Amino acid sequence: MLVSDFLRNSARDLPHKVALVFGERRLTYQELDHTTDRLANGLISLGIKSGDRVGVFLENSVEVVEAIFAILKANAIFVVI
């Protein structure tokens, strides 16, 4: 199973279960799946193709997790910088 499939399946089966906690911020599987779908579509519309490497230069945050899942959903490869 791919990591992106895990998120999609969890969003389908456990939509309201908390998937991510960072400080006071909590995201459900459904929220995380929706956000990462939108970001993945944005990456694809910018020309990211399957197998492309995408750099992630962010401090530890919810946005790092969102970026990594979105990159994987776009069938690209994330590179943490």
Short mmCIF file of N, CA and C in Angstrom, two decimals:
data_model
loop_
_atom_site.label_atom_id
_atom_site.label_comp_id
_atom_site.label_asym_id
_atom_site.label_seq_id
_atom_site.Cartn_x
_atom_site.Cartn_y
_atom_site.Cartn_z
N MET A 1 0.84 -1.18 0.00
CA MET A 1 0.00 0.00 0.00
C MET A 1 0.89 1.25 0.00
N LEU A 2 0.54 2.19 -0.83
CA LEU A 2 1.26 3.46 -0.87
C LEU A 2 0.84 4.34 0.29
N VAL A 3 1.71 5.23 0.71
CA VAL A 3 1.41 6.14 1.81
C VAL A 3 0.19 7.00 1.48
N SER A 4 0.11 7.48 0.25
CA SER A 4 -1.03 8.30 -0.14
C SER A 4 -2.33 7.49 -0.11
N ASP A 5 -2.26 6.20 -0.42
CA ASP A 5 -3.44 5.33 -0.32
C ASP A 5 -3.87 5.17 1.14
N PHE A 6 -2.90 5.10 2.03
CA PHE A 6 -3.23 5.00 3.45
C PHE A 6 -4.06 6.20 3.89
N LEU A 7 -3.66 7.40 3.46
CA LEU A 7 -4.40 8.60 3.84
C LEU A 7 -5.80 8.58 3.25
N ARG A 8 -5.92 8.23 1.98
CA ARG A 8 -7.24 8.19 1.33
C ARG A 8 -8.15 7.16 2.02
N ASN A 9 -7.62 5.98 2.31
CA ASN A 9 -8.40 4.93 2.97
C ASN A 9 -8.82 5.35 4.38
N SER A 10 -7.91 5.98 5.09
CA SER A 10 -8.22 6.44 6.45
C SER A 10 -9.27 7.53 6.42
N ALA A 11 -9.19 8.43 5.44
CA ALA A 11 -10.18 9.50 5.31
C ALA A 11 -11.56 8.92 4.99
N ARG A 12 -11.57 7.85 4.22
CA ARG A 12 -12.84 7.20 3.88
C ARG A 12 -13.41 6.44 5.08
N ASP A 13 -12.55 5.70 5.78
CA ASP A 13 -13.00 4.82 6.86
C ASP A 13 -13.13 5.52 8.21
N LEU A 14 -12.30 6.51 8.46
CA LEU A 14 -12.25 7.19 9.76
C LEU A 14 -12.20 8.71 9.57
N PRO A 15 -13.15 9.29 8.87
CA PRO A 15 -13.05 10.70 8.47
C PRO A 15 -12.90 11.69 9.62
N HIS A 16 -13.48 11.40 10.76
CA HIS A 16 -13.48 12.36 11.86
C HIS A 16 -12.45 12.06 12.95
N LYS A 17 -11.67 11.01 12.73
CA LYS A 17 -10.62 10.66 13.68
C LYS A 17 -9.43 11.61 13.49
N VAL A 18 -8.82 12.02 14.57
CA VAL A 18 -7.68 12.93 14.51
C VAL A 18 -6.49 12.20 13.89
N ALA A 19 -5.94 12.80 12.84
CA ALA A 19 -4.82 12.22 12.12
C ALA A 19 -3.50 12.87 12.50
N LEU A 20 -3.56 14.13 12.89
CA LEU A 20 -2.33 14.90 13.09
C LEU A 20 -2.54 15.89 14.21
N VAL A 21 -1.58 15.92 15.13
CA VAL A 21 -1.59 16.88 16.22
C VAL A 21 -0.26 17.61 16.22
N PHE A 22 -0.32 18.93 16.21
CA PHE A 22 0.90 19.74 16.29
C PHE A 22 0.58 20.92 17.19
N GLY A 23 1.11 20.89 18.40
CA GLY A 23 0.77 21.94 19.37
C GLY A 23 -0.72 21.86 19.68
N GLU A 24 -1.39 22.97 19.50
CA GLU A 24 -2.84 23.04 19.73
C GLU A 24 -3.65 22.66 18.50
N ARG A 25 -2.99 22.51 17.38
CA ARG A 25 -3.69 22.26 16.12
C ARG A 25 -3.93 20.77 15.92
N ARG A 26 -5.15 20.44 15.51
CA ARG A 26 -5.53 19.05 15.23
C ARG A 26 -6.22 19.00 13.87
N LEU A 27 -5.86 17.99 13.09
CA LEU A 27 -6.50 17.77 11.79
C LEU A 27 -7.04 16.36 11.74
N THR A 28 -8.25 16.21 11.22
CA THR A 28 -8.82 14.89 11.02
C THR A 28 -8.27 14.31 9.72
N TYR A 29 -8.49 13.02 9.55
CA TYR A 29 -8.08 12.39 8.29
C TYR A 29 -8.78 13.04 7.10
N GLN A 30 -10.05 13.36 7.27
CA GLN A 30 -10.81 13.99 6.19
C GLN A 30 -10.23 15.37 5.84
N GLU A 31 -9.92 16.17 6.85
CA GLU A 31 -9.34 17.49 6.61
C GLU A 31 -7.97 17.38 5.94
N LEU A 32 -7.15 16.47 6.43
CA LEU A 32 -5.82 16.28 5.87
C LEU A 32 -5.90 15.79 4.43
N ASP A 33 -6.80 14.87 4.16
CA ASP A 33 -6.98 14.36 2.80
C ASP A 33 -7.44 15.46 1.86
N HIS A 34 -8.38 16.26 2.29
CA HIS A 34 -8.91 17.35 1.45
C HIS A 34 -7.83 18.39 1.16
N THR A 35 -7.11 18.79 2.19
CA THR A 35 -6.05 19.79 2.02
C THR A 35 -4.95 19.29 1.10
N THR A 36 -4.56 18.04 1.29
CA THR A 36 -3.47 17.50 0.46
C THR A 36 -3.92 17.25 -0.97
N ASP A 37 -5.19 16.93 -1.19
CA ASP A 37 -5.71 16.83 -2.56
C ASP A 37 -5.60 18.17 -3.28
N ARG A 38 -6.00 19.24 -2.59
CA ARG A 38 -5.94 20.58 -3.20
C ARG A 38 -4.50 20.96 -3.52
N LEU A 39 -3.59 20.70 -2.59
CA LEU A 39 -2.19 21.03 -2.81
C LEU A 39 -1.59 20.17 -3.93
N ALA A 40 -1.93 18.89 -3.96
CA ALA A 40 -1.43 18.01 -5.03
C ALA A 40 -1.92 18.50 -6.39
N ASN A 41 -3.18 18.88 -6.48
CA ASN A 41 -3.70 19.41 -7.74
C ASN A 41 -3.00 20.70 -8.13
N GLY A 42 -2.68 21.52 -7.15
CA GLY A 42 -1.92 22.74 -7.43
C GLY A 42 -0.53 22.44 -7.96
N LEU A 43 0.13 21.46 -7.37
CA LEU A 43 1.46 21.07 -7.85
C LEU A 43 1.39 20.56 -9.29
N ILE A 44 0.39 19.75 -9.56
CA ILE A 44 0.23 19.20 -10.91
C ILE A 44 -0.05 20.32 -11.90
N SER A 45 -0.87 21.29 -11.50
CA SER A 45 -1.18 22.41 -12.41
C SER A 45 0.05 23.29 -12.65
N LEU A 46 1.02 23.24 -11.75
CA LEU A 46 2.27 23.99 -11.94
C LEU A 46 3.28 23.21 -12.78
N GLY A 47 2.92 21.99 -13.17
CA GLY A 47 3.80 21.22 -14.04
C GLY A 47 4.55 20.09 -13.38
N ILE A 48 4.31 19.82 -12.10
CA ILE A 48 4.96 18.69 -11.44
C ILE A 48 4.41 17.40 -12.05
N LYS A 49 5.34 16.53 -12.46
CA LYS A 49 4.96 15.27 -13.10
C LYS A 49 5.42 14.09 -12.25
N SER A 50 4.89 12.94 -12.55
CA SER A 50 5.27 11.71 -11.87
C SER A 50 6.78 11.53 -11.91
N GLY A 51 7.37 11.29 -10.76
CA GLY A 51 8.81 11.06 -10.67
C GLY A 51 9.64 12.31 -10.45
N ASP A 52 9.03 13.50 -10.60
CA ASP A 52 9.76 14.74 -10.34
C ASP A 52 10.12 14.82 -8.86
N ARG A 53 11.24 15.47 -8.57
CA ARG A 53 11.65 15.70 -7.20
C ARG A 53 11.18 17.10 -6.79
N VAL A 54 10.59 17.19 -5.61
CA VAL A 54 10.09 18.46 -5.10
C VAL A 54 10.73 18.71 -3.75
N GLY A 55 11.42 19.83 -3.62
CA GLY A 55 12.07 20.18 -2.37
C GLY A 55 11.09 20.74 -1.36
N VAL A 56 11.27 20.34 -0.11
CA VAL A 56 10.45 20.85 0.99
C VAL A 56 11.40 21.53 1.97
N PHE A 57 11.24 22.84 2.10
CA PHE A 57 12.09 23.63 2.98
C PHE A 57 11.20 24.36 3.97
N LEU A 58 10.79 23.65 5.01
CA LEU A 58 9.89 24.19 6.03
C LEU A 58 10.35 23.70 7.40
N GLU A 59 10.04 24.49 8.41
CA GLU A 59 10.29 24.03 9.78
C GLU A 59 9.21 23.00 10.13
N ASN A 60 9.45 22.23 11.18
CA ASN A 60 8.47 21.23 11.61
C ASN A 60 7.13 21.91 11.83
N SER A 61 6.12 21.40 11.14
CA SER A 61 4.80 22.00 11.21
C SER A 61 3.79 21.08 10.54
N VAL A 62 2.53 21.45 10.66
CA VAL A 62 1.47 20.74 9.96
C VAL A 62 1.71 20.86 8.45
N GLU A 63 2.17 22.00 8.02
CA GLU A 63 2.38 22.23 6.59
C GLU A 63 3.42 21.28 5.98
N VAL A 64 4.40 20.85 6.77
CA VAL A 64 5.38 19.88 6.27
C VAL A 64 4.68 18.56 5.93
N VAL A 65 3.84 18.10 6.83
CA VAL A 65 3.11 16.85 6.61
C VAL A 65 2.19 16.99 5.40
N GLU A 66 1.48 18.12 5.32
CA GLU A 66 0.60 18.36 4.18
C GLU A 66 1.39 18.37 2.88
N ALA A 67 2.53 19.03 2.88
CA ALA A 67 3.34 19.10 1.66
C ALA A 67 3.82 17.71 1.24
N ILE A 68 4.29 16.92 2.18
CA ILE A 68 4.80 15.59 1.85
C ILE A 68 3.69 14.70 1.29
N PHE A 69 2.53 14.68 1.94
CA PHE A 69 1.42 13.88 1.42
C PHE A 69 0.99 14.38 0.04
N ALA A 70 0.94 15.69 -0.16
CA ALA A 70 0.53 16.24 -1.46
C ALA A 70 1.52 15.86 -2.55
N ILE A 71 2.79 15.92 -2.25
CA ILE A 71 3.81 15.54 -3.23
C ILE A 71 3.65 14.07 -3.60
N LEU A 72 3.43 13.23 -2.60
CA LEU A 72 3.23 11.80 -2.87
C LEU A 72 1.96 11.57 -3.69
N LYS A 73 0.90 12.33 -3.41
CA LYS A 73 -0.34 12.19 -4.18
C LYS A 73 -0.15 12.63 -5.62
N ALA A 74 0.79 13.53 -5.86
CA ALA A 74 1.10 13.97 -7.22
C ALA A 74 2.06 12.99 -7.90
N ASN A 75 2.36 11.87 -7.24
CA ASN A 75 3.29 10.85 -7.73
C ASN A 75 4.69 11.38 -7.94
N ALA A 76 5.04 12.38 -7.15
CA ALA A 76 6.38 12.94 -7.20
C ALA A 76 7.16 12.44 -5.99
N ILE A 77 8.40 12.89 -5.88
CA ILE A 77 9.29 12.46 -4.82
C ILE A 77 9.63 13.69 -3.97
N PHE A 78 9.44 13.60 -2.64
CA PHE A 78 9.78 14.74 -1.81
C PHE A 78 11.24 14.65 -1.37
N VAL A 79 11.85 15.82 -1.30
CA VAL A 79 13.23 15.93 -0.84
C VAL A 79 13.23 16.97 0.27
N VAL A 80 13.51 16.54 1.49
CA VAL A 80 13.53 17.46 2.62
C VAL A 80 14.87 18.20 2.61
N ILE A 81 14.77 19.51 2.65
CA ILE A 81 15.98 20.35 2.62
C ILE A 81 16.17 20.98 3.99
#
